[in-house]
Short mmCIF file of C-alpha atoms in Angstrom, two decimals:
data_model
loop_
_atom_site.label_atom_id
_atom_site.label_comp_id
_atom_site.label_asym_id
_atom_site.label_seq_id
_atom_site.Cartn_x
_atom_site.Cartn_y
_atom_site.Cartn_z
CA MET A 1 0.00 0.00 0.00
CA ARG A 2 1.38 3.39 -0.94
CA PRO A 3 1.79 6.08 1.71
CA ARG A 4 -0.86 8.25 0.06
CA GLU A 5 -3.34 5.37 -0.01
CA ALA A 6 -2.57 4.59 3.62
CA ALA A 7 -3.14 8.23 4.57
CA GLU A 8 -6.44 8.30 2.69
CA LEU A 9 -7.49 5.08 4.39
CA ARG A 10 -6.64 6.50 7.82
CA GLN A 11 -8.54 9.69 6.97
CA SER A 12 -11.61 7.77 5.77
CA SER A 13 -11.57 5.54 8.87
CA CYS A 14 -11.28 8.66 11.01
CA ILE A 15 -14.29 10.17 9.22
CA LYS A 16 -16.24 6.93 9.69
CA ALA A 17 -15.42 6.92 13.40
CA ILE A 18 -16.65 10.50 13.71
CA GLU A 19 -19.86 9.65 11.84
CA GLU A 20 -20.47 6.65 14.11
CA PHE A 21 -19.74 8.74 17.20
CA ARG A 22 -22.17 11.43 16.01
CA ALA A 23 -24.84 8.79 15.46
CA ARG A 24 -24.34 7.44 18.99
CA LEU A 25 -24.34 11.00 20.35
CA HIS A 26 -27.62 11.66 18.54
CA MET A 27 -29.13 8.52 20.10
CA LEU A 28 -27.89 9.68 23.51
CA GLU A 29 -29.48 13.09 22.98
CA GLN A 30 -32.73 11.42 21.95
CA ASP A 31 -32.61 9.24 25.07
CA LEU A 32 -32.08 12.37 27.18
CA LYS A 33 -35.12 14.02 25.60
CA ASN A 34 -37.28 10.91 26.03
CA THR A 35 -36.25 10.53 29.68
CA ARG A 36 -37.01 14.18 30.41
CA ASP A 37 -40.39 13.84 28.72
CA GLU A 38 -41.14 10.69 30.71
CA LEU A 39 -40.19 12.44 33.96
CA LEU A 40 -42.42 15.38 33.08
CA ASP A 41 -45.31 13.01 32.40
CA LEU A 42 -44.76 11.33 35.78
CA TYR A 43 -44.81 14.66 37.60
CA LYS A 44 -48.05 15.66 35.92
CA ASN A 45 -51.19 14.55 37.73
CA MET A 46 -49.38 13.08 40.72
CA PRO A 47 -51.65 10.86 42.83
CA GLN A 48 -52.40 11.73 46.45
CA ALA A 49 -49.47 11.39 48.84
CA GLY A 50 -49.56 8.23 50.94
CA THR A 51 -51.24 6.07 48.30
CA PRO A 52 -49.51 3.04 46.75
CA GLU A 53 -49.65 4.73 43.32
CA TYR A 54 -47.85 7.76 44.75
CA GLU A 55 -45.07 5.58 46.19
CA GLU A 56 -44.69 3.70 42.89
CA ARG A 57 -44.50 6.94 40.99
CA GLN A 58 -41.93 8.36 43.42
CA ASP A 59 -39.79 5.24 42.94
CA LYS A 60 -40.04 5.55 39.17
CA ILE A 61 -39.18 9.26 39.34
CA ALA A 62 -36.12 8.51 41.49
CA GLN A 63 -35.00 5.79 39.07
CA LEU A 64 -35.45 8.04 36.02
CA SER A 65 -33.72 10.94 37.78
CA ARG A 66 -30.65 8.80 38.39
CA TRP A 67 -30.72 7.62 34.77
CA LEU A 68 -31.08 11.21 33.56
CA ALA A 69 -28.09 12.27 35.66
CA ALA A 70 -26.00 9.46 34.15
CA LEU A 71 -27.10 10.45 30.65
CA ASP A 72 -26.22 14.09 31.33
CA VAL A 73 -22.72 13.09 32.46
CA ALA A 74 -22.23 10.88 29.39
CA HIS A 75 -23.41 13.70 27.13
CA ALA A 76 -21.15 16.23 28.84
CA GLN A 77 -18.18 13.91 28.29
CA ALA A 78 -19.12 13.06 24.70
CA LEU A 79 -19.14 16.62 23.38
CA PRO A 80 -15.44 17.38 24.08
CA THR A 81 -14.56 13.92 22.77
CA LEU A 82 -16.31 14.70 19.49
CA GLU A 83 -14.51 18.05 19.28
CA ARG A 84 -11.15 16.32 19.81
CA MET A 85 -11.96 13.74 17.14
CA GLU A 86 -12.91 16.47 14.66
CA ALA A 87 -9.78 18.48 15.46
CA SER A 88 -7.62 15.39 15.01
CA ALA A 89 -9.25 14.65 11.66
CA ALA A 90 -8.68 18.24 10.55
CA ARG A 91 -4.99 18.02 11.53
CA LYS A 92 -4.62 14.76 9.63
CA GLU A 93 -6.28 16.30 6.59
CA ARG A 94 -3.95 19.32 6.71
CA LYS A 95 -0.93 17.01 6.97
CA ALA A 96 -2.17 14.92 4.06
CA LYS A 97 -2.70 18.03 1.94
CA ALA A 98 0.76 19.31 2.83
CA ARG A 99 2.31 16.05 1.61
CA ARG A 100 0.37 16.05 -1.68
CA PRO A 101 1.72 18.24 -4.45
CA SER A 102 -0.63 21.04 -5.29
CA SER A 103 -2.60 20.85 -8.51
CA SER A 104 -0.75 23.92 -9.84
CA SER A 105 2.62 22.18 -9.46
CA ARG A 106 1.26 19.09 -11.22
CA CYS A 107 0.01 21.31 -14.04
CA ALA A 108 3.38 23.04 -14.22
CA ARG A 109 5.15 19.70 -14.55
CA ARG A 110 2.77 18.62 -17.30
CA SER A 111 3.29 21.83 -19.24
CA THR A 112 7.08 21.47 -18.85
CA ILE A 113 6.89 17.94 -20.19
CA ARG A 114 4.79 19.11 -23.14
CA ALA A 115 7.07 22.07 -23.84
CA THR A 116 10.24 19.99 -23.82
CA GLY A 117 8.70 17.11 -25.70
CA ALA A 118 9.84 14.70 -23.02
CA THR A 119 8.30 11.27 -23.12
CA ALA A 120 8.42 8.35 -20.83
CA THR A 121 11.05 5.86 -21.86
CA PRO A 122 9.63 2.40 -22.40
CA ARG A 123 11.02 -0.32 -20.23
CA SER A 124 12.86 -3.11 -21.91
CA PRO A 125 11.30 -6.50 -21.33
CA SER A 126 13.17 -8.57 -18.79
CA SER A 127 14.37 -11.80 -20.35
#
């Protein structure tokens, strides 16, 4: 595998990883929204205090509150991770571009070859 191909492969795998991470982050954000909505629904029309329904609802609210806190922490940690991944991909892309000759230099070489009439020398067959 050529160095350029290897760099492109690393870049594409980096982009895939970012896309997958964004998809998981989106699912996490959706889970946060759903959990908040569920908590809001539980708080609405609370039954009378002291009833079994009230106790069940309080238990469910406590469980969802803990889950929501865990989701919030995961989300707070995921955002900087995504930013680091994107910054790393951007650095890799800049490095890859710096290693590639610019299109203007390729064009200049082609015009020099045309102007001088240079041609590629055919290889002699190995016998």
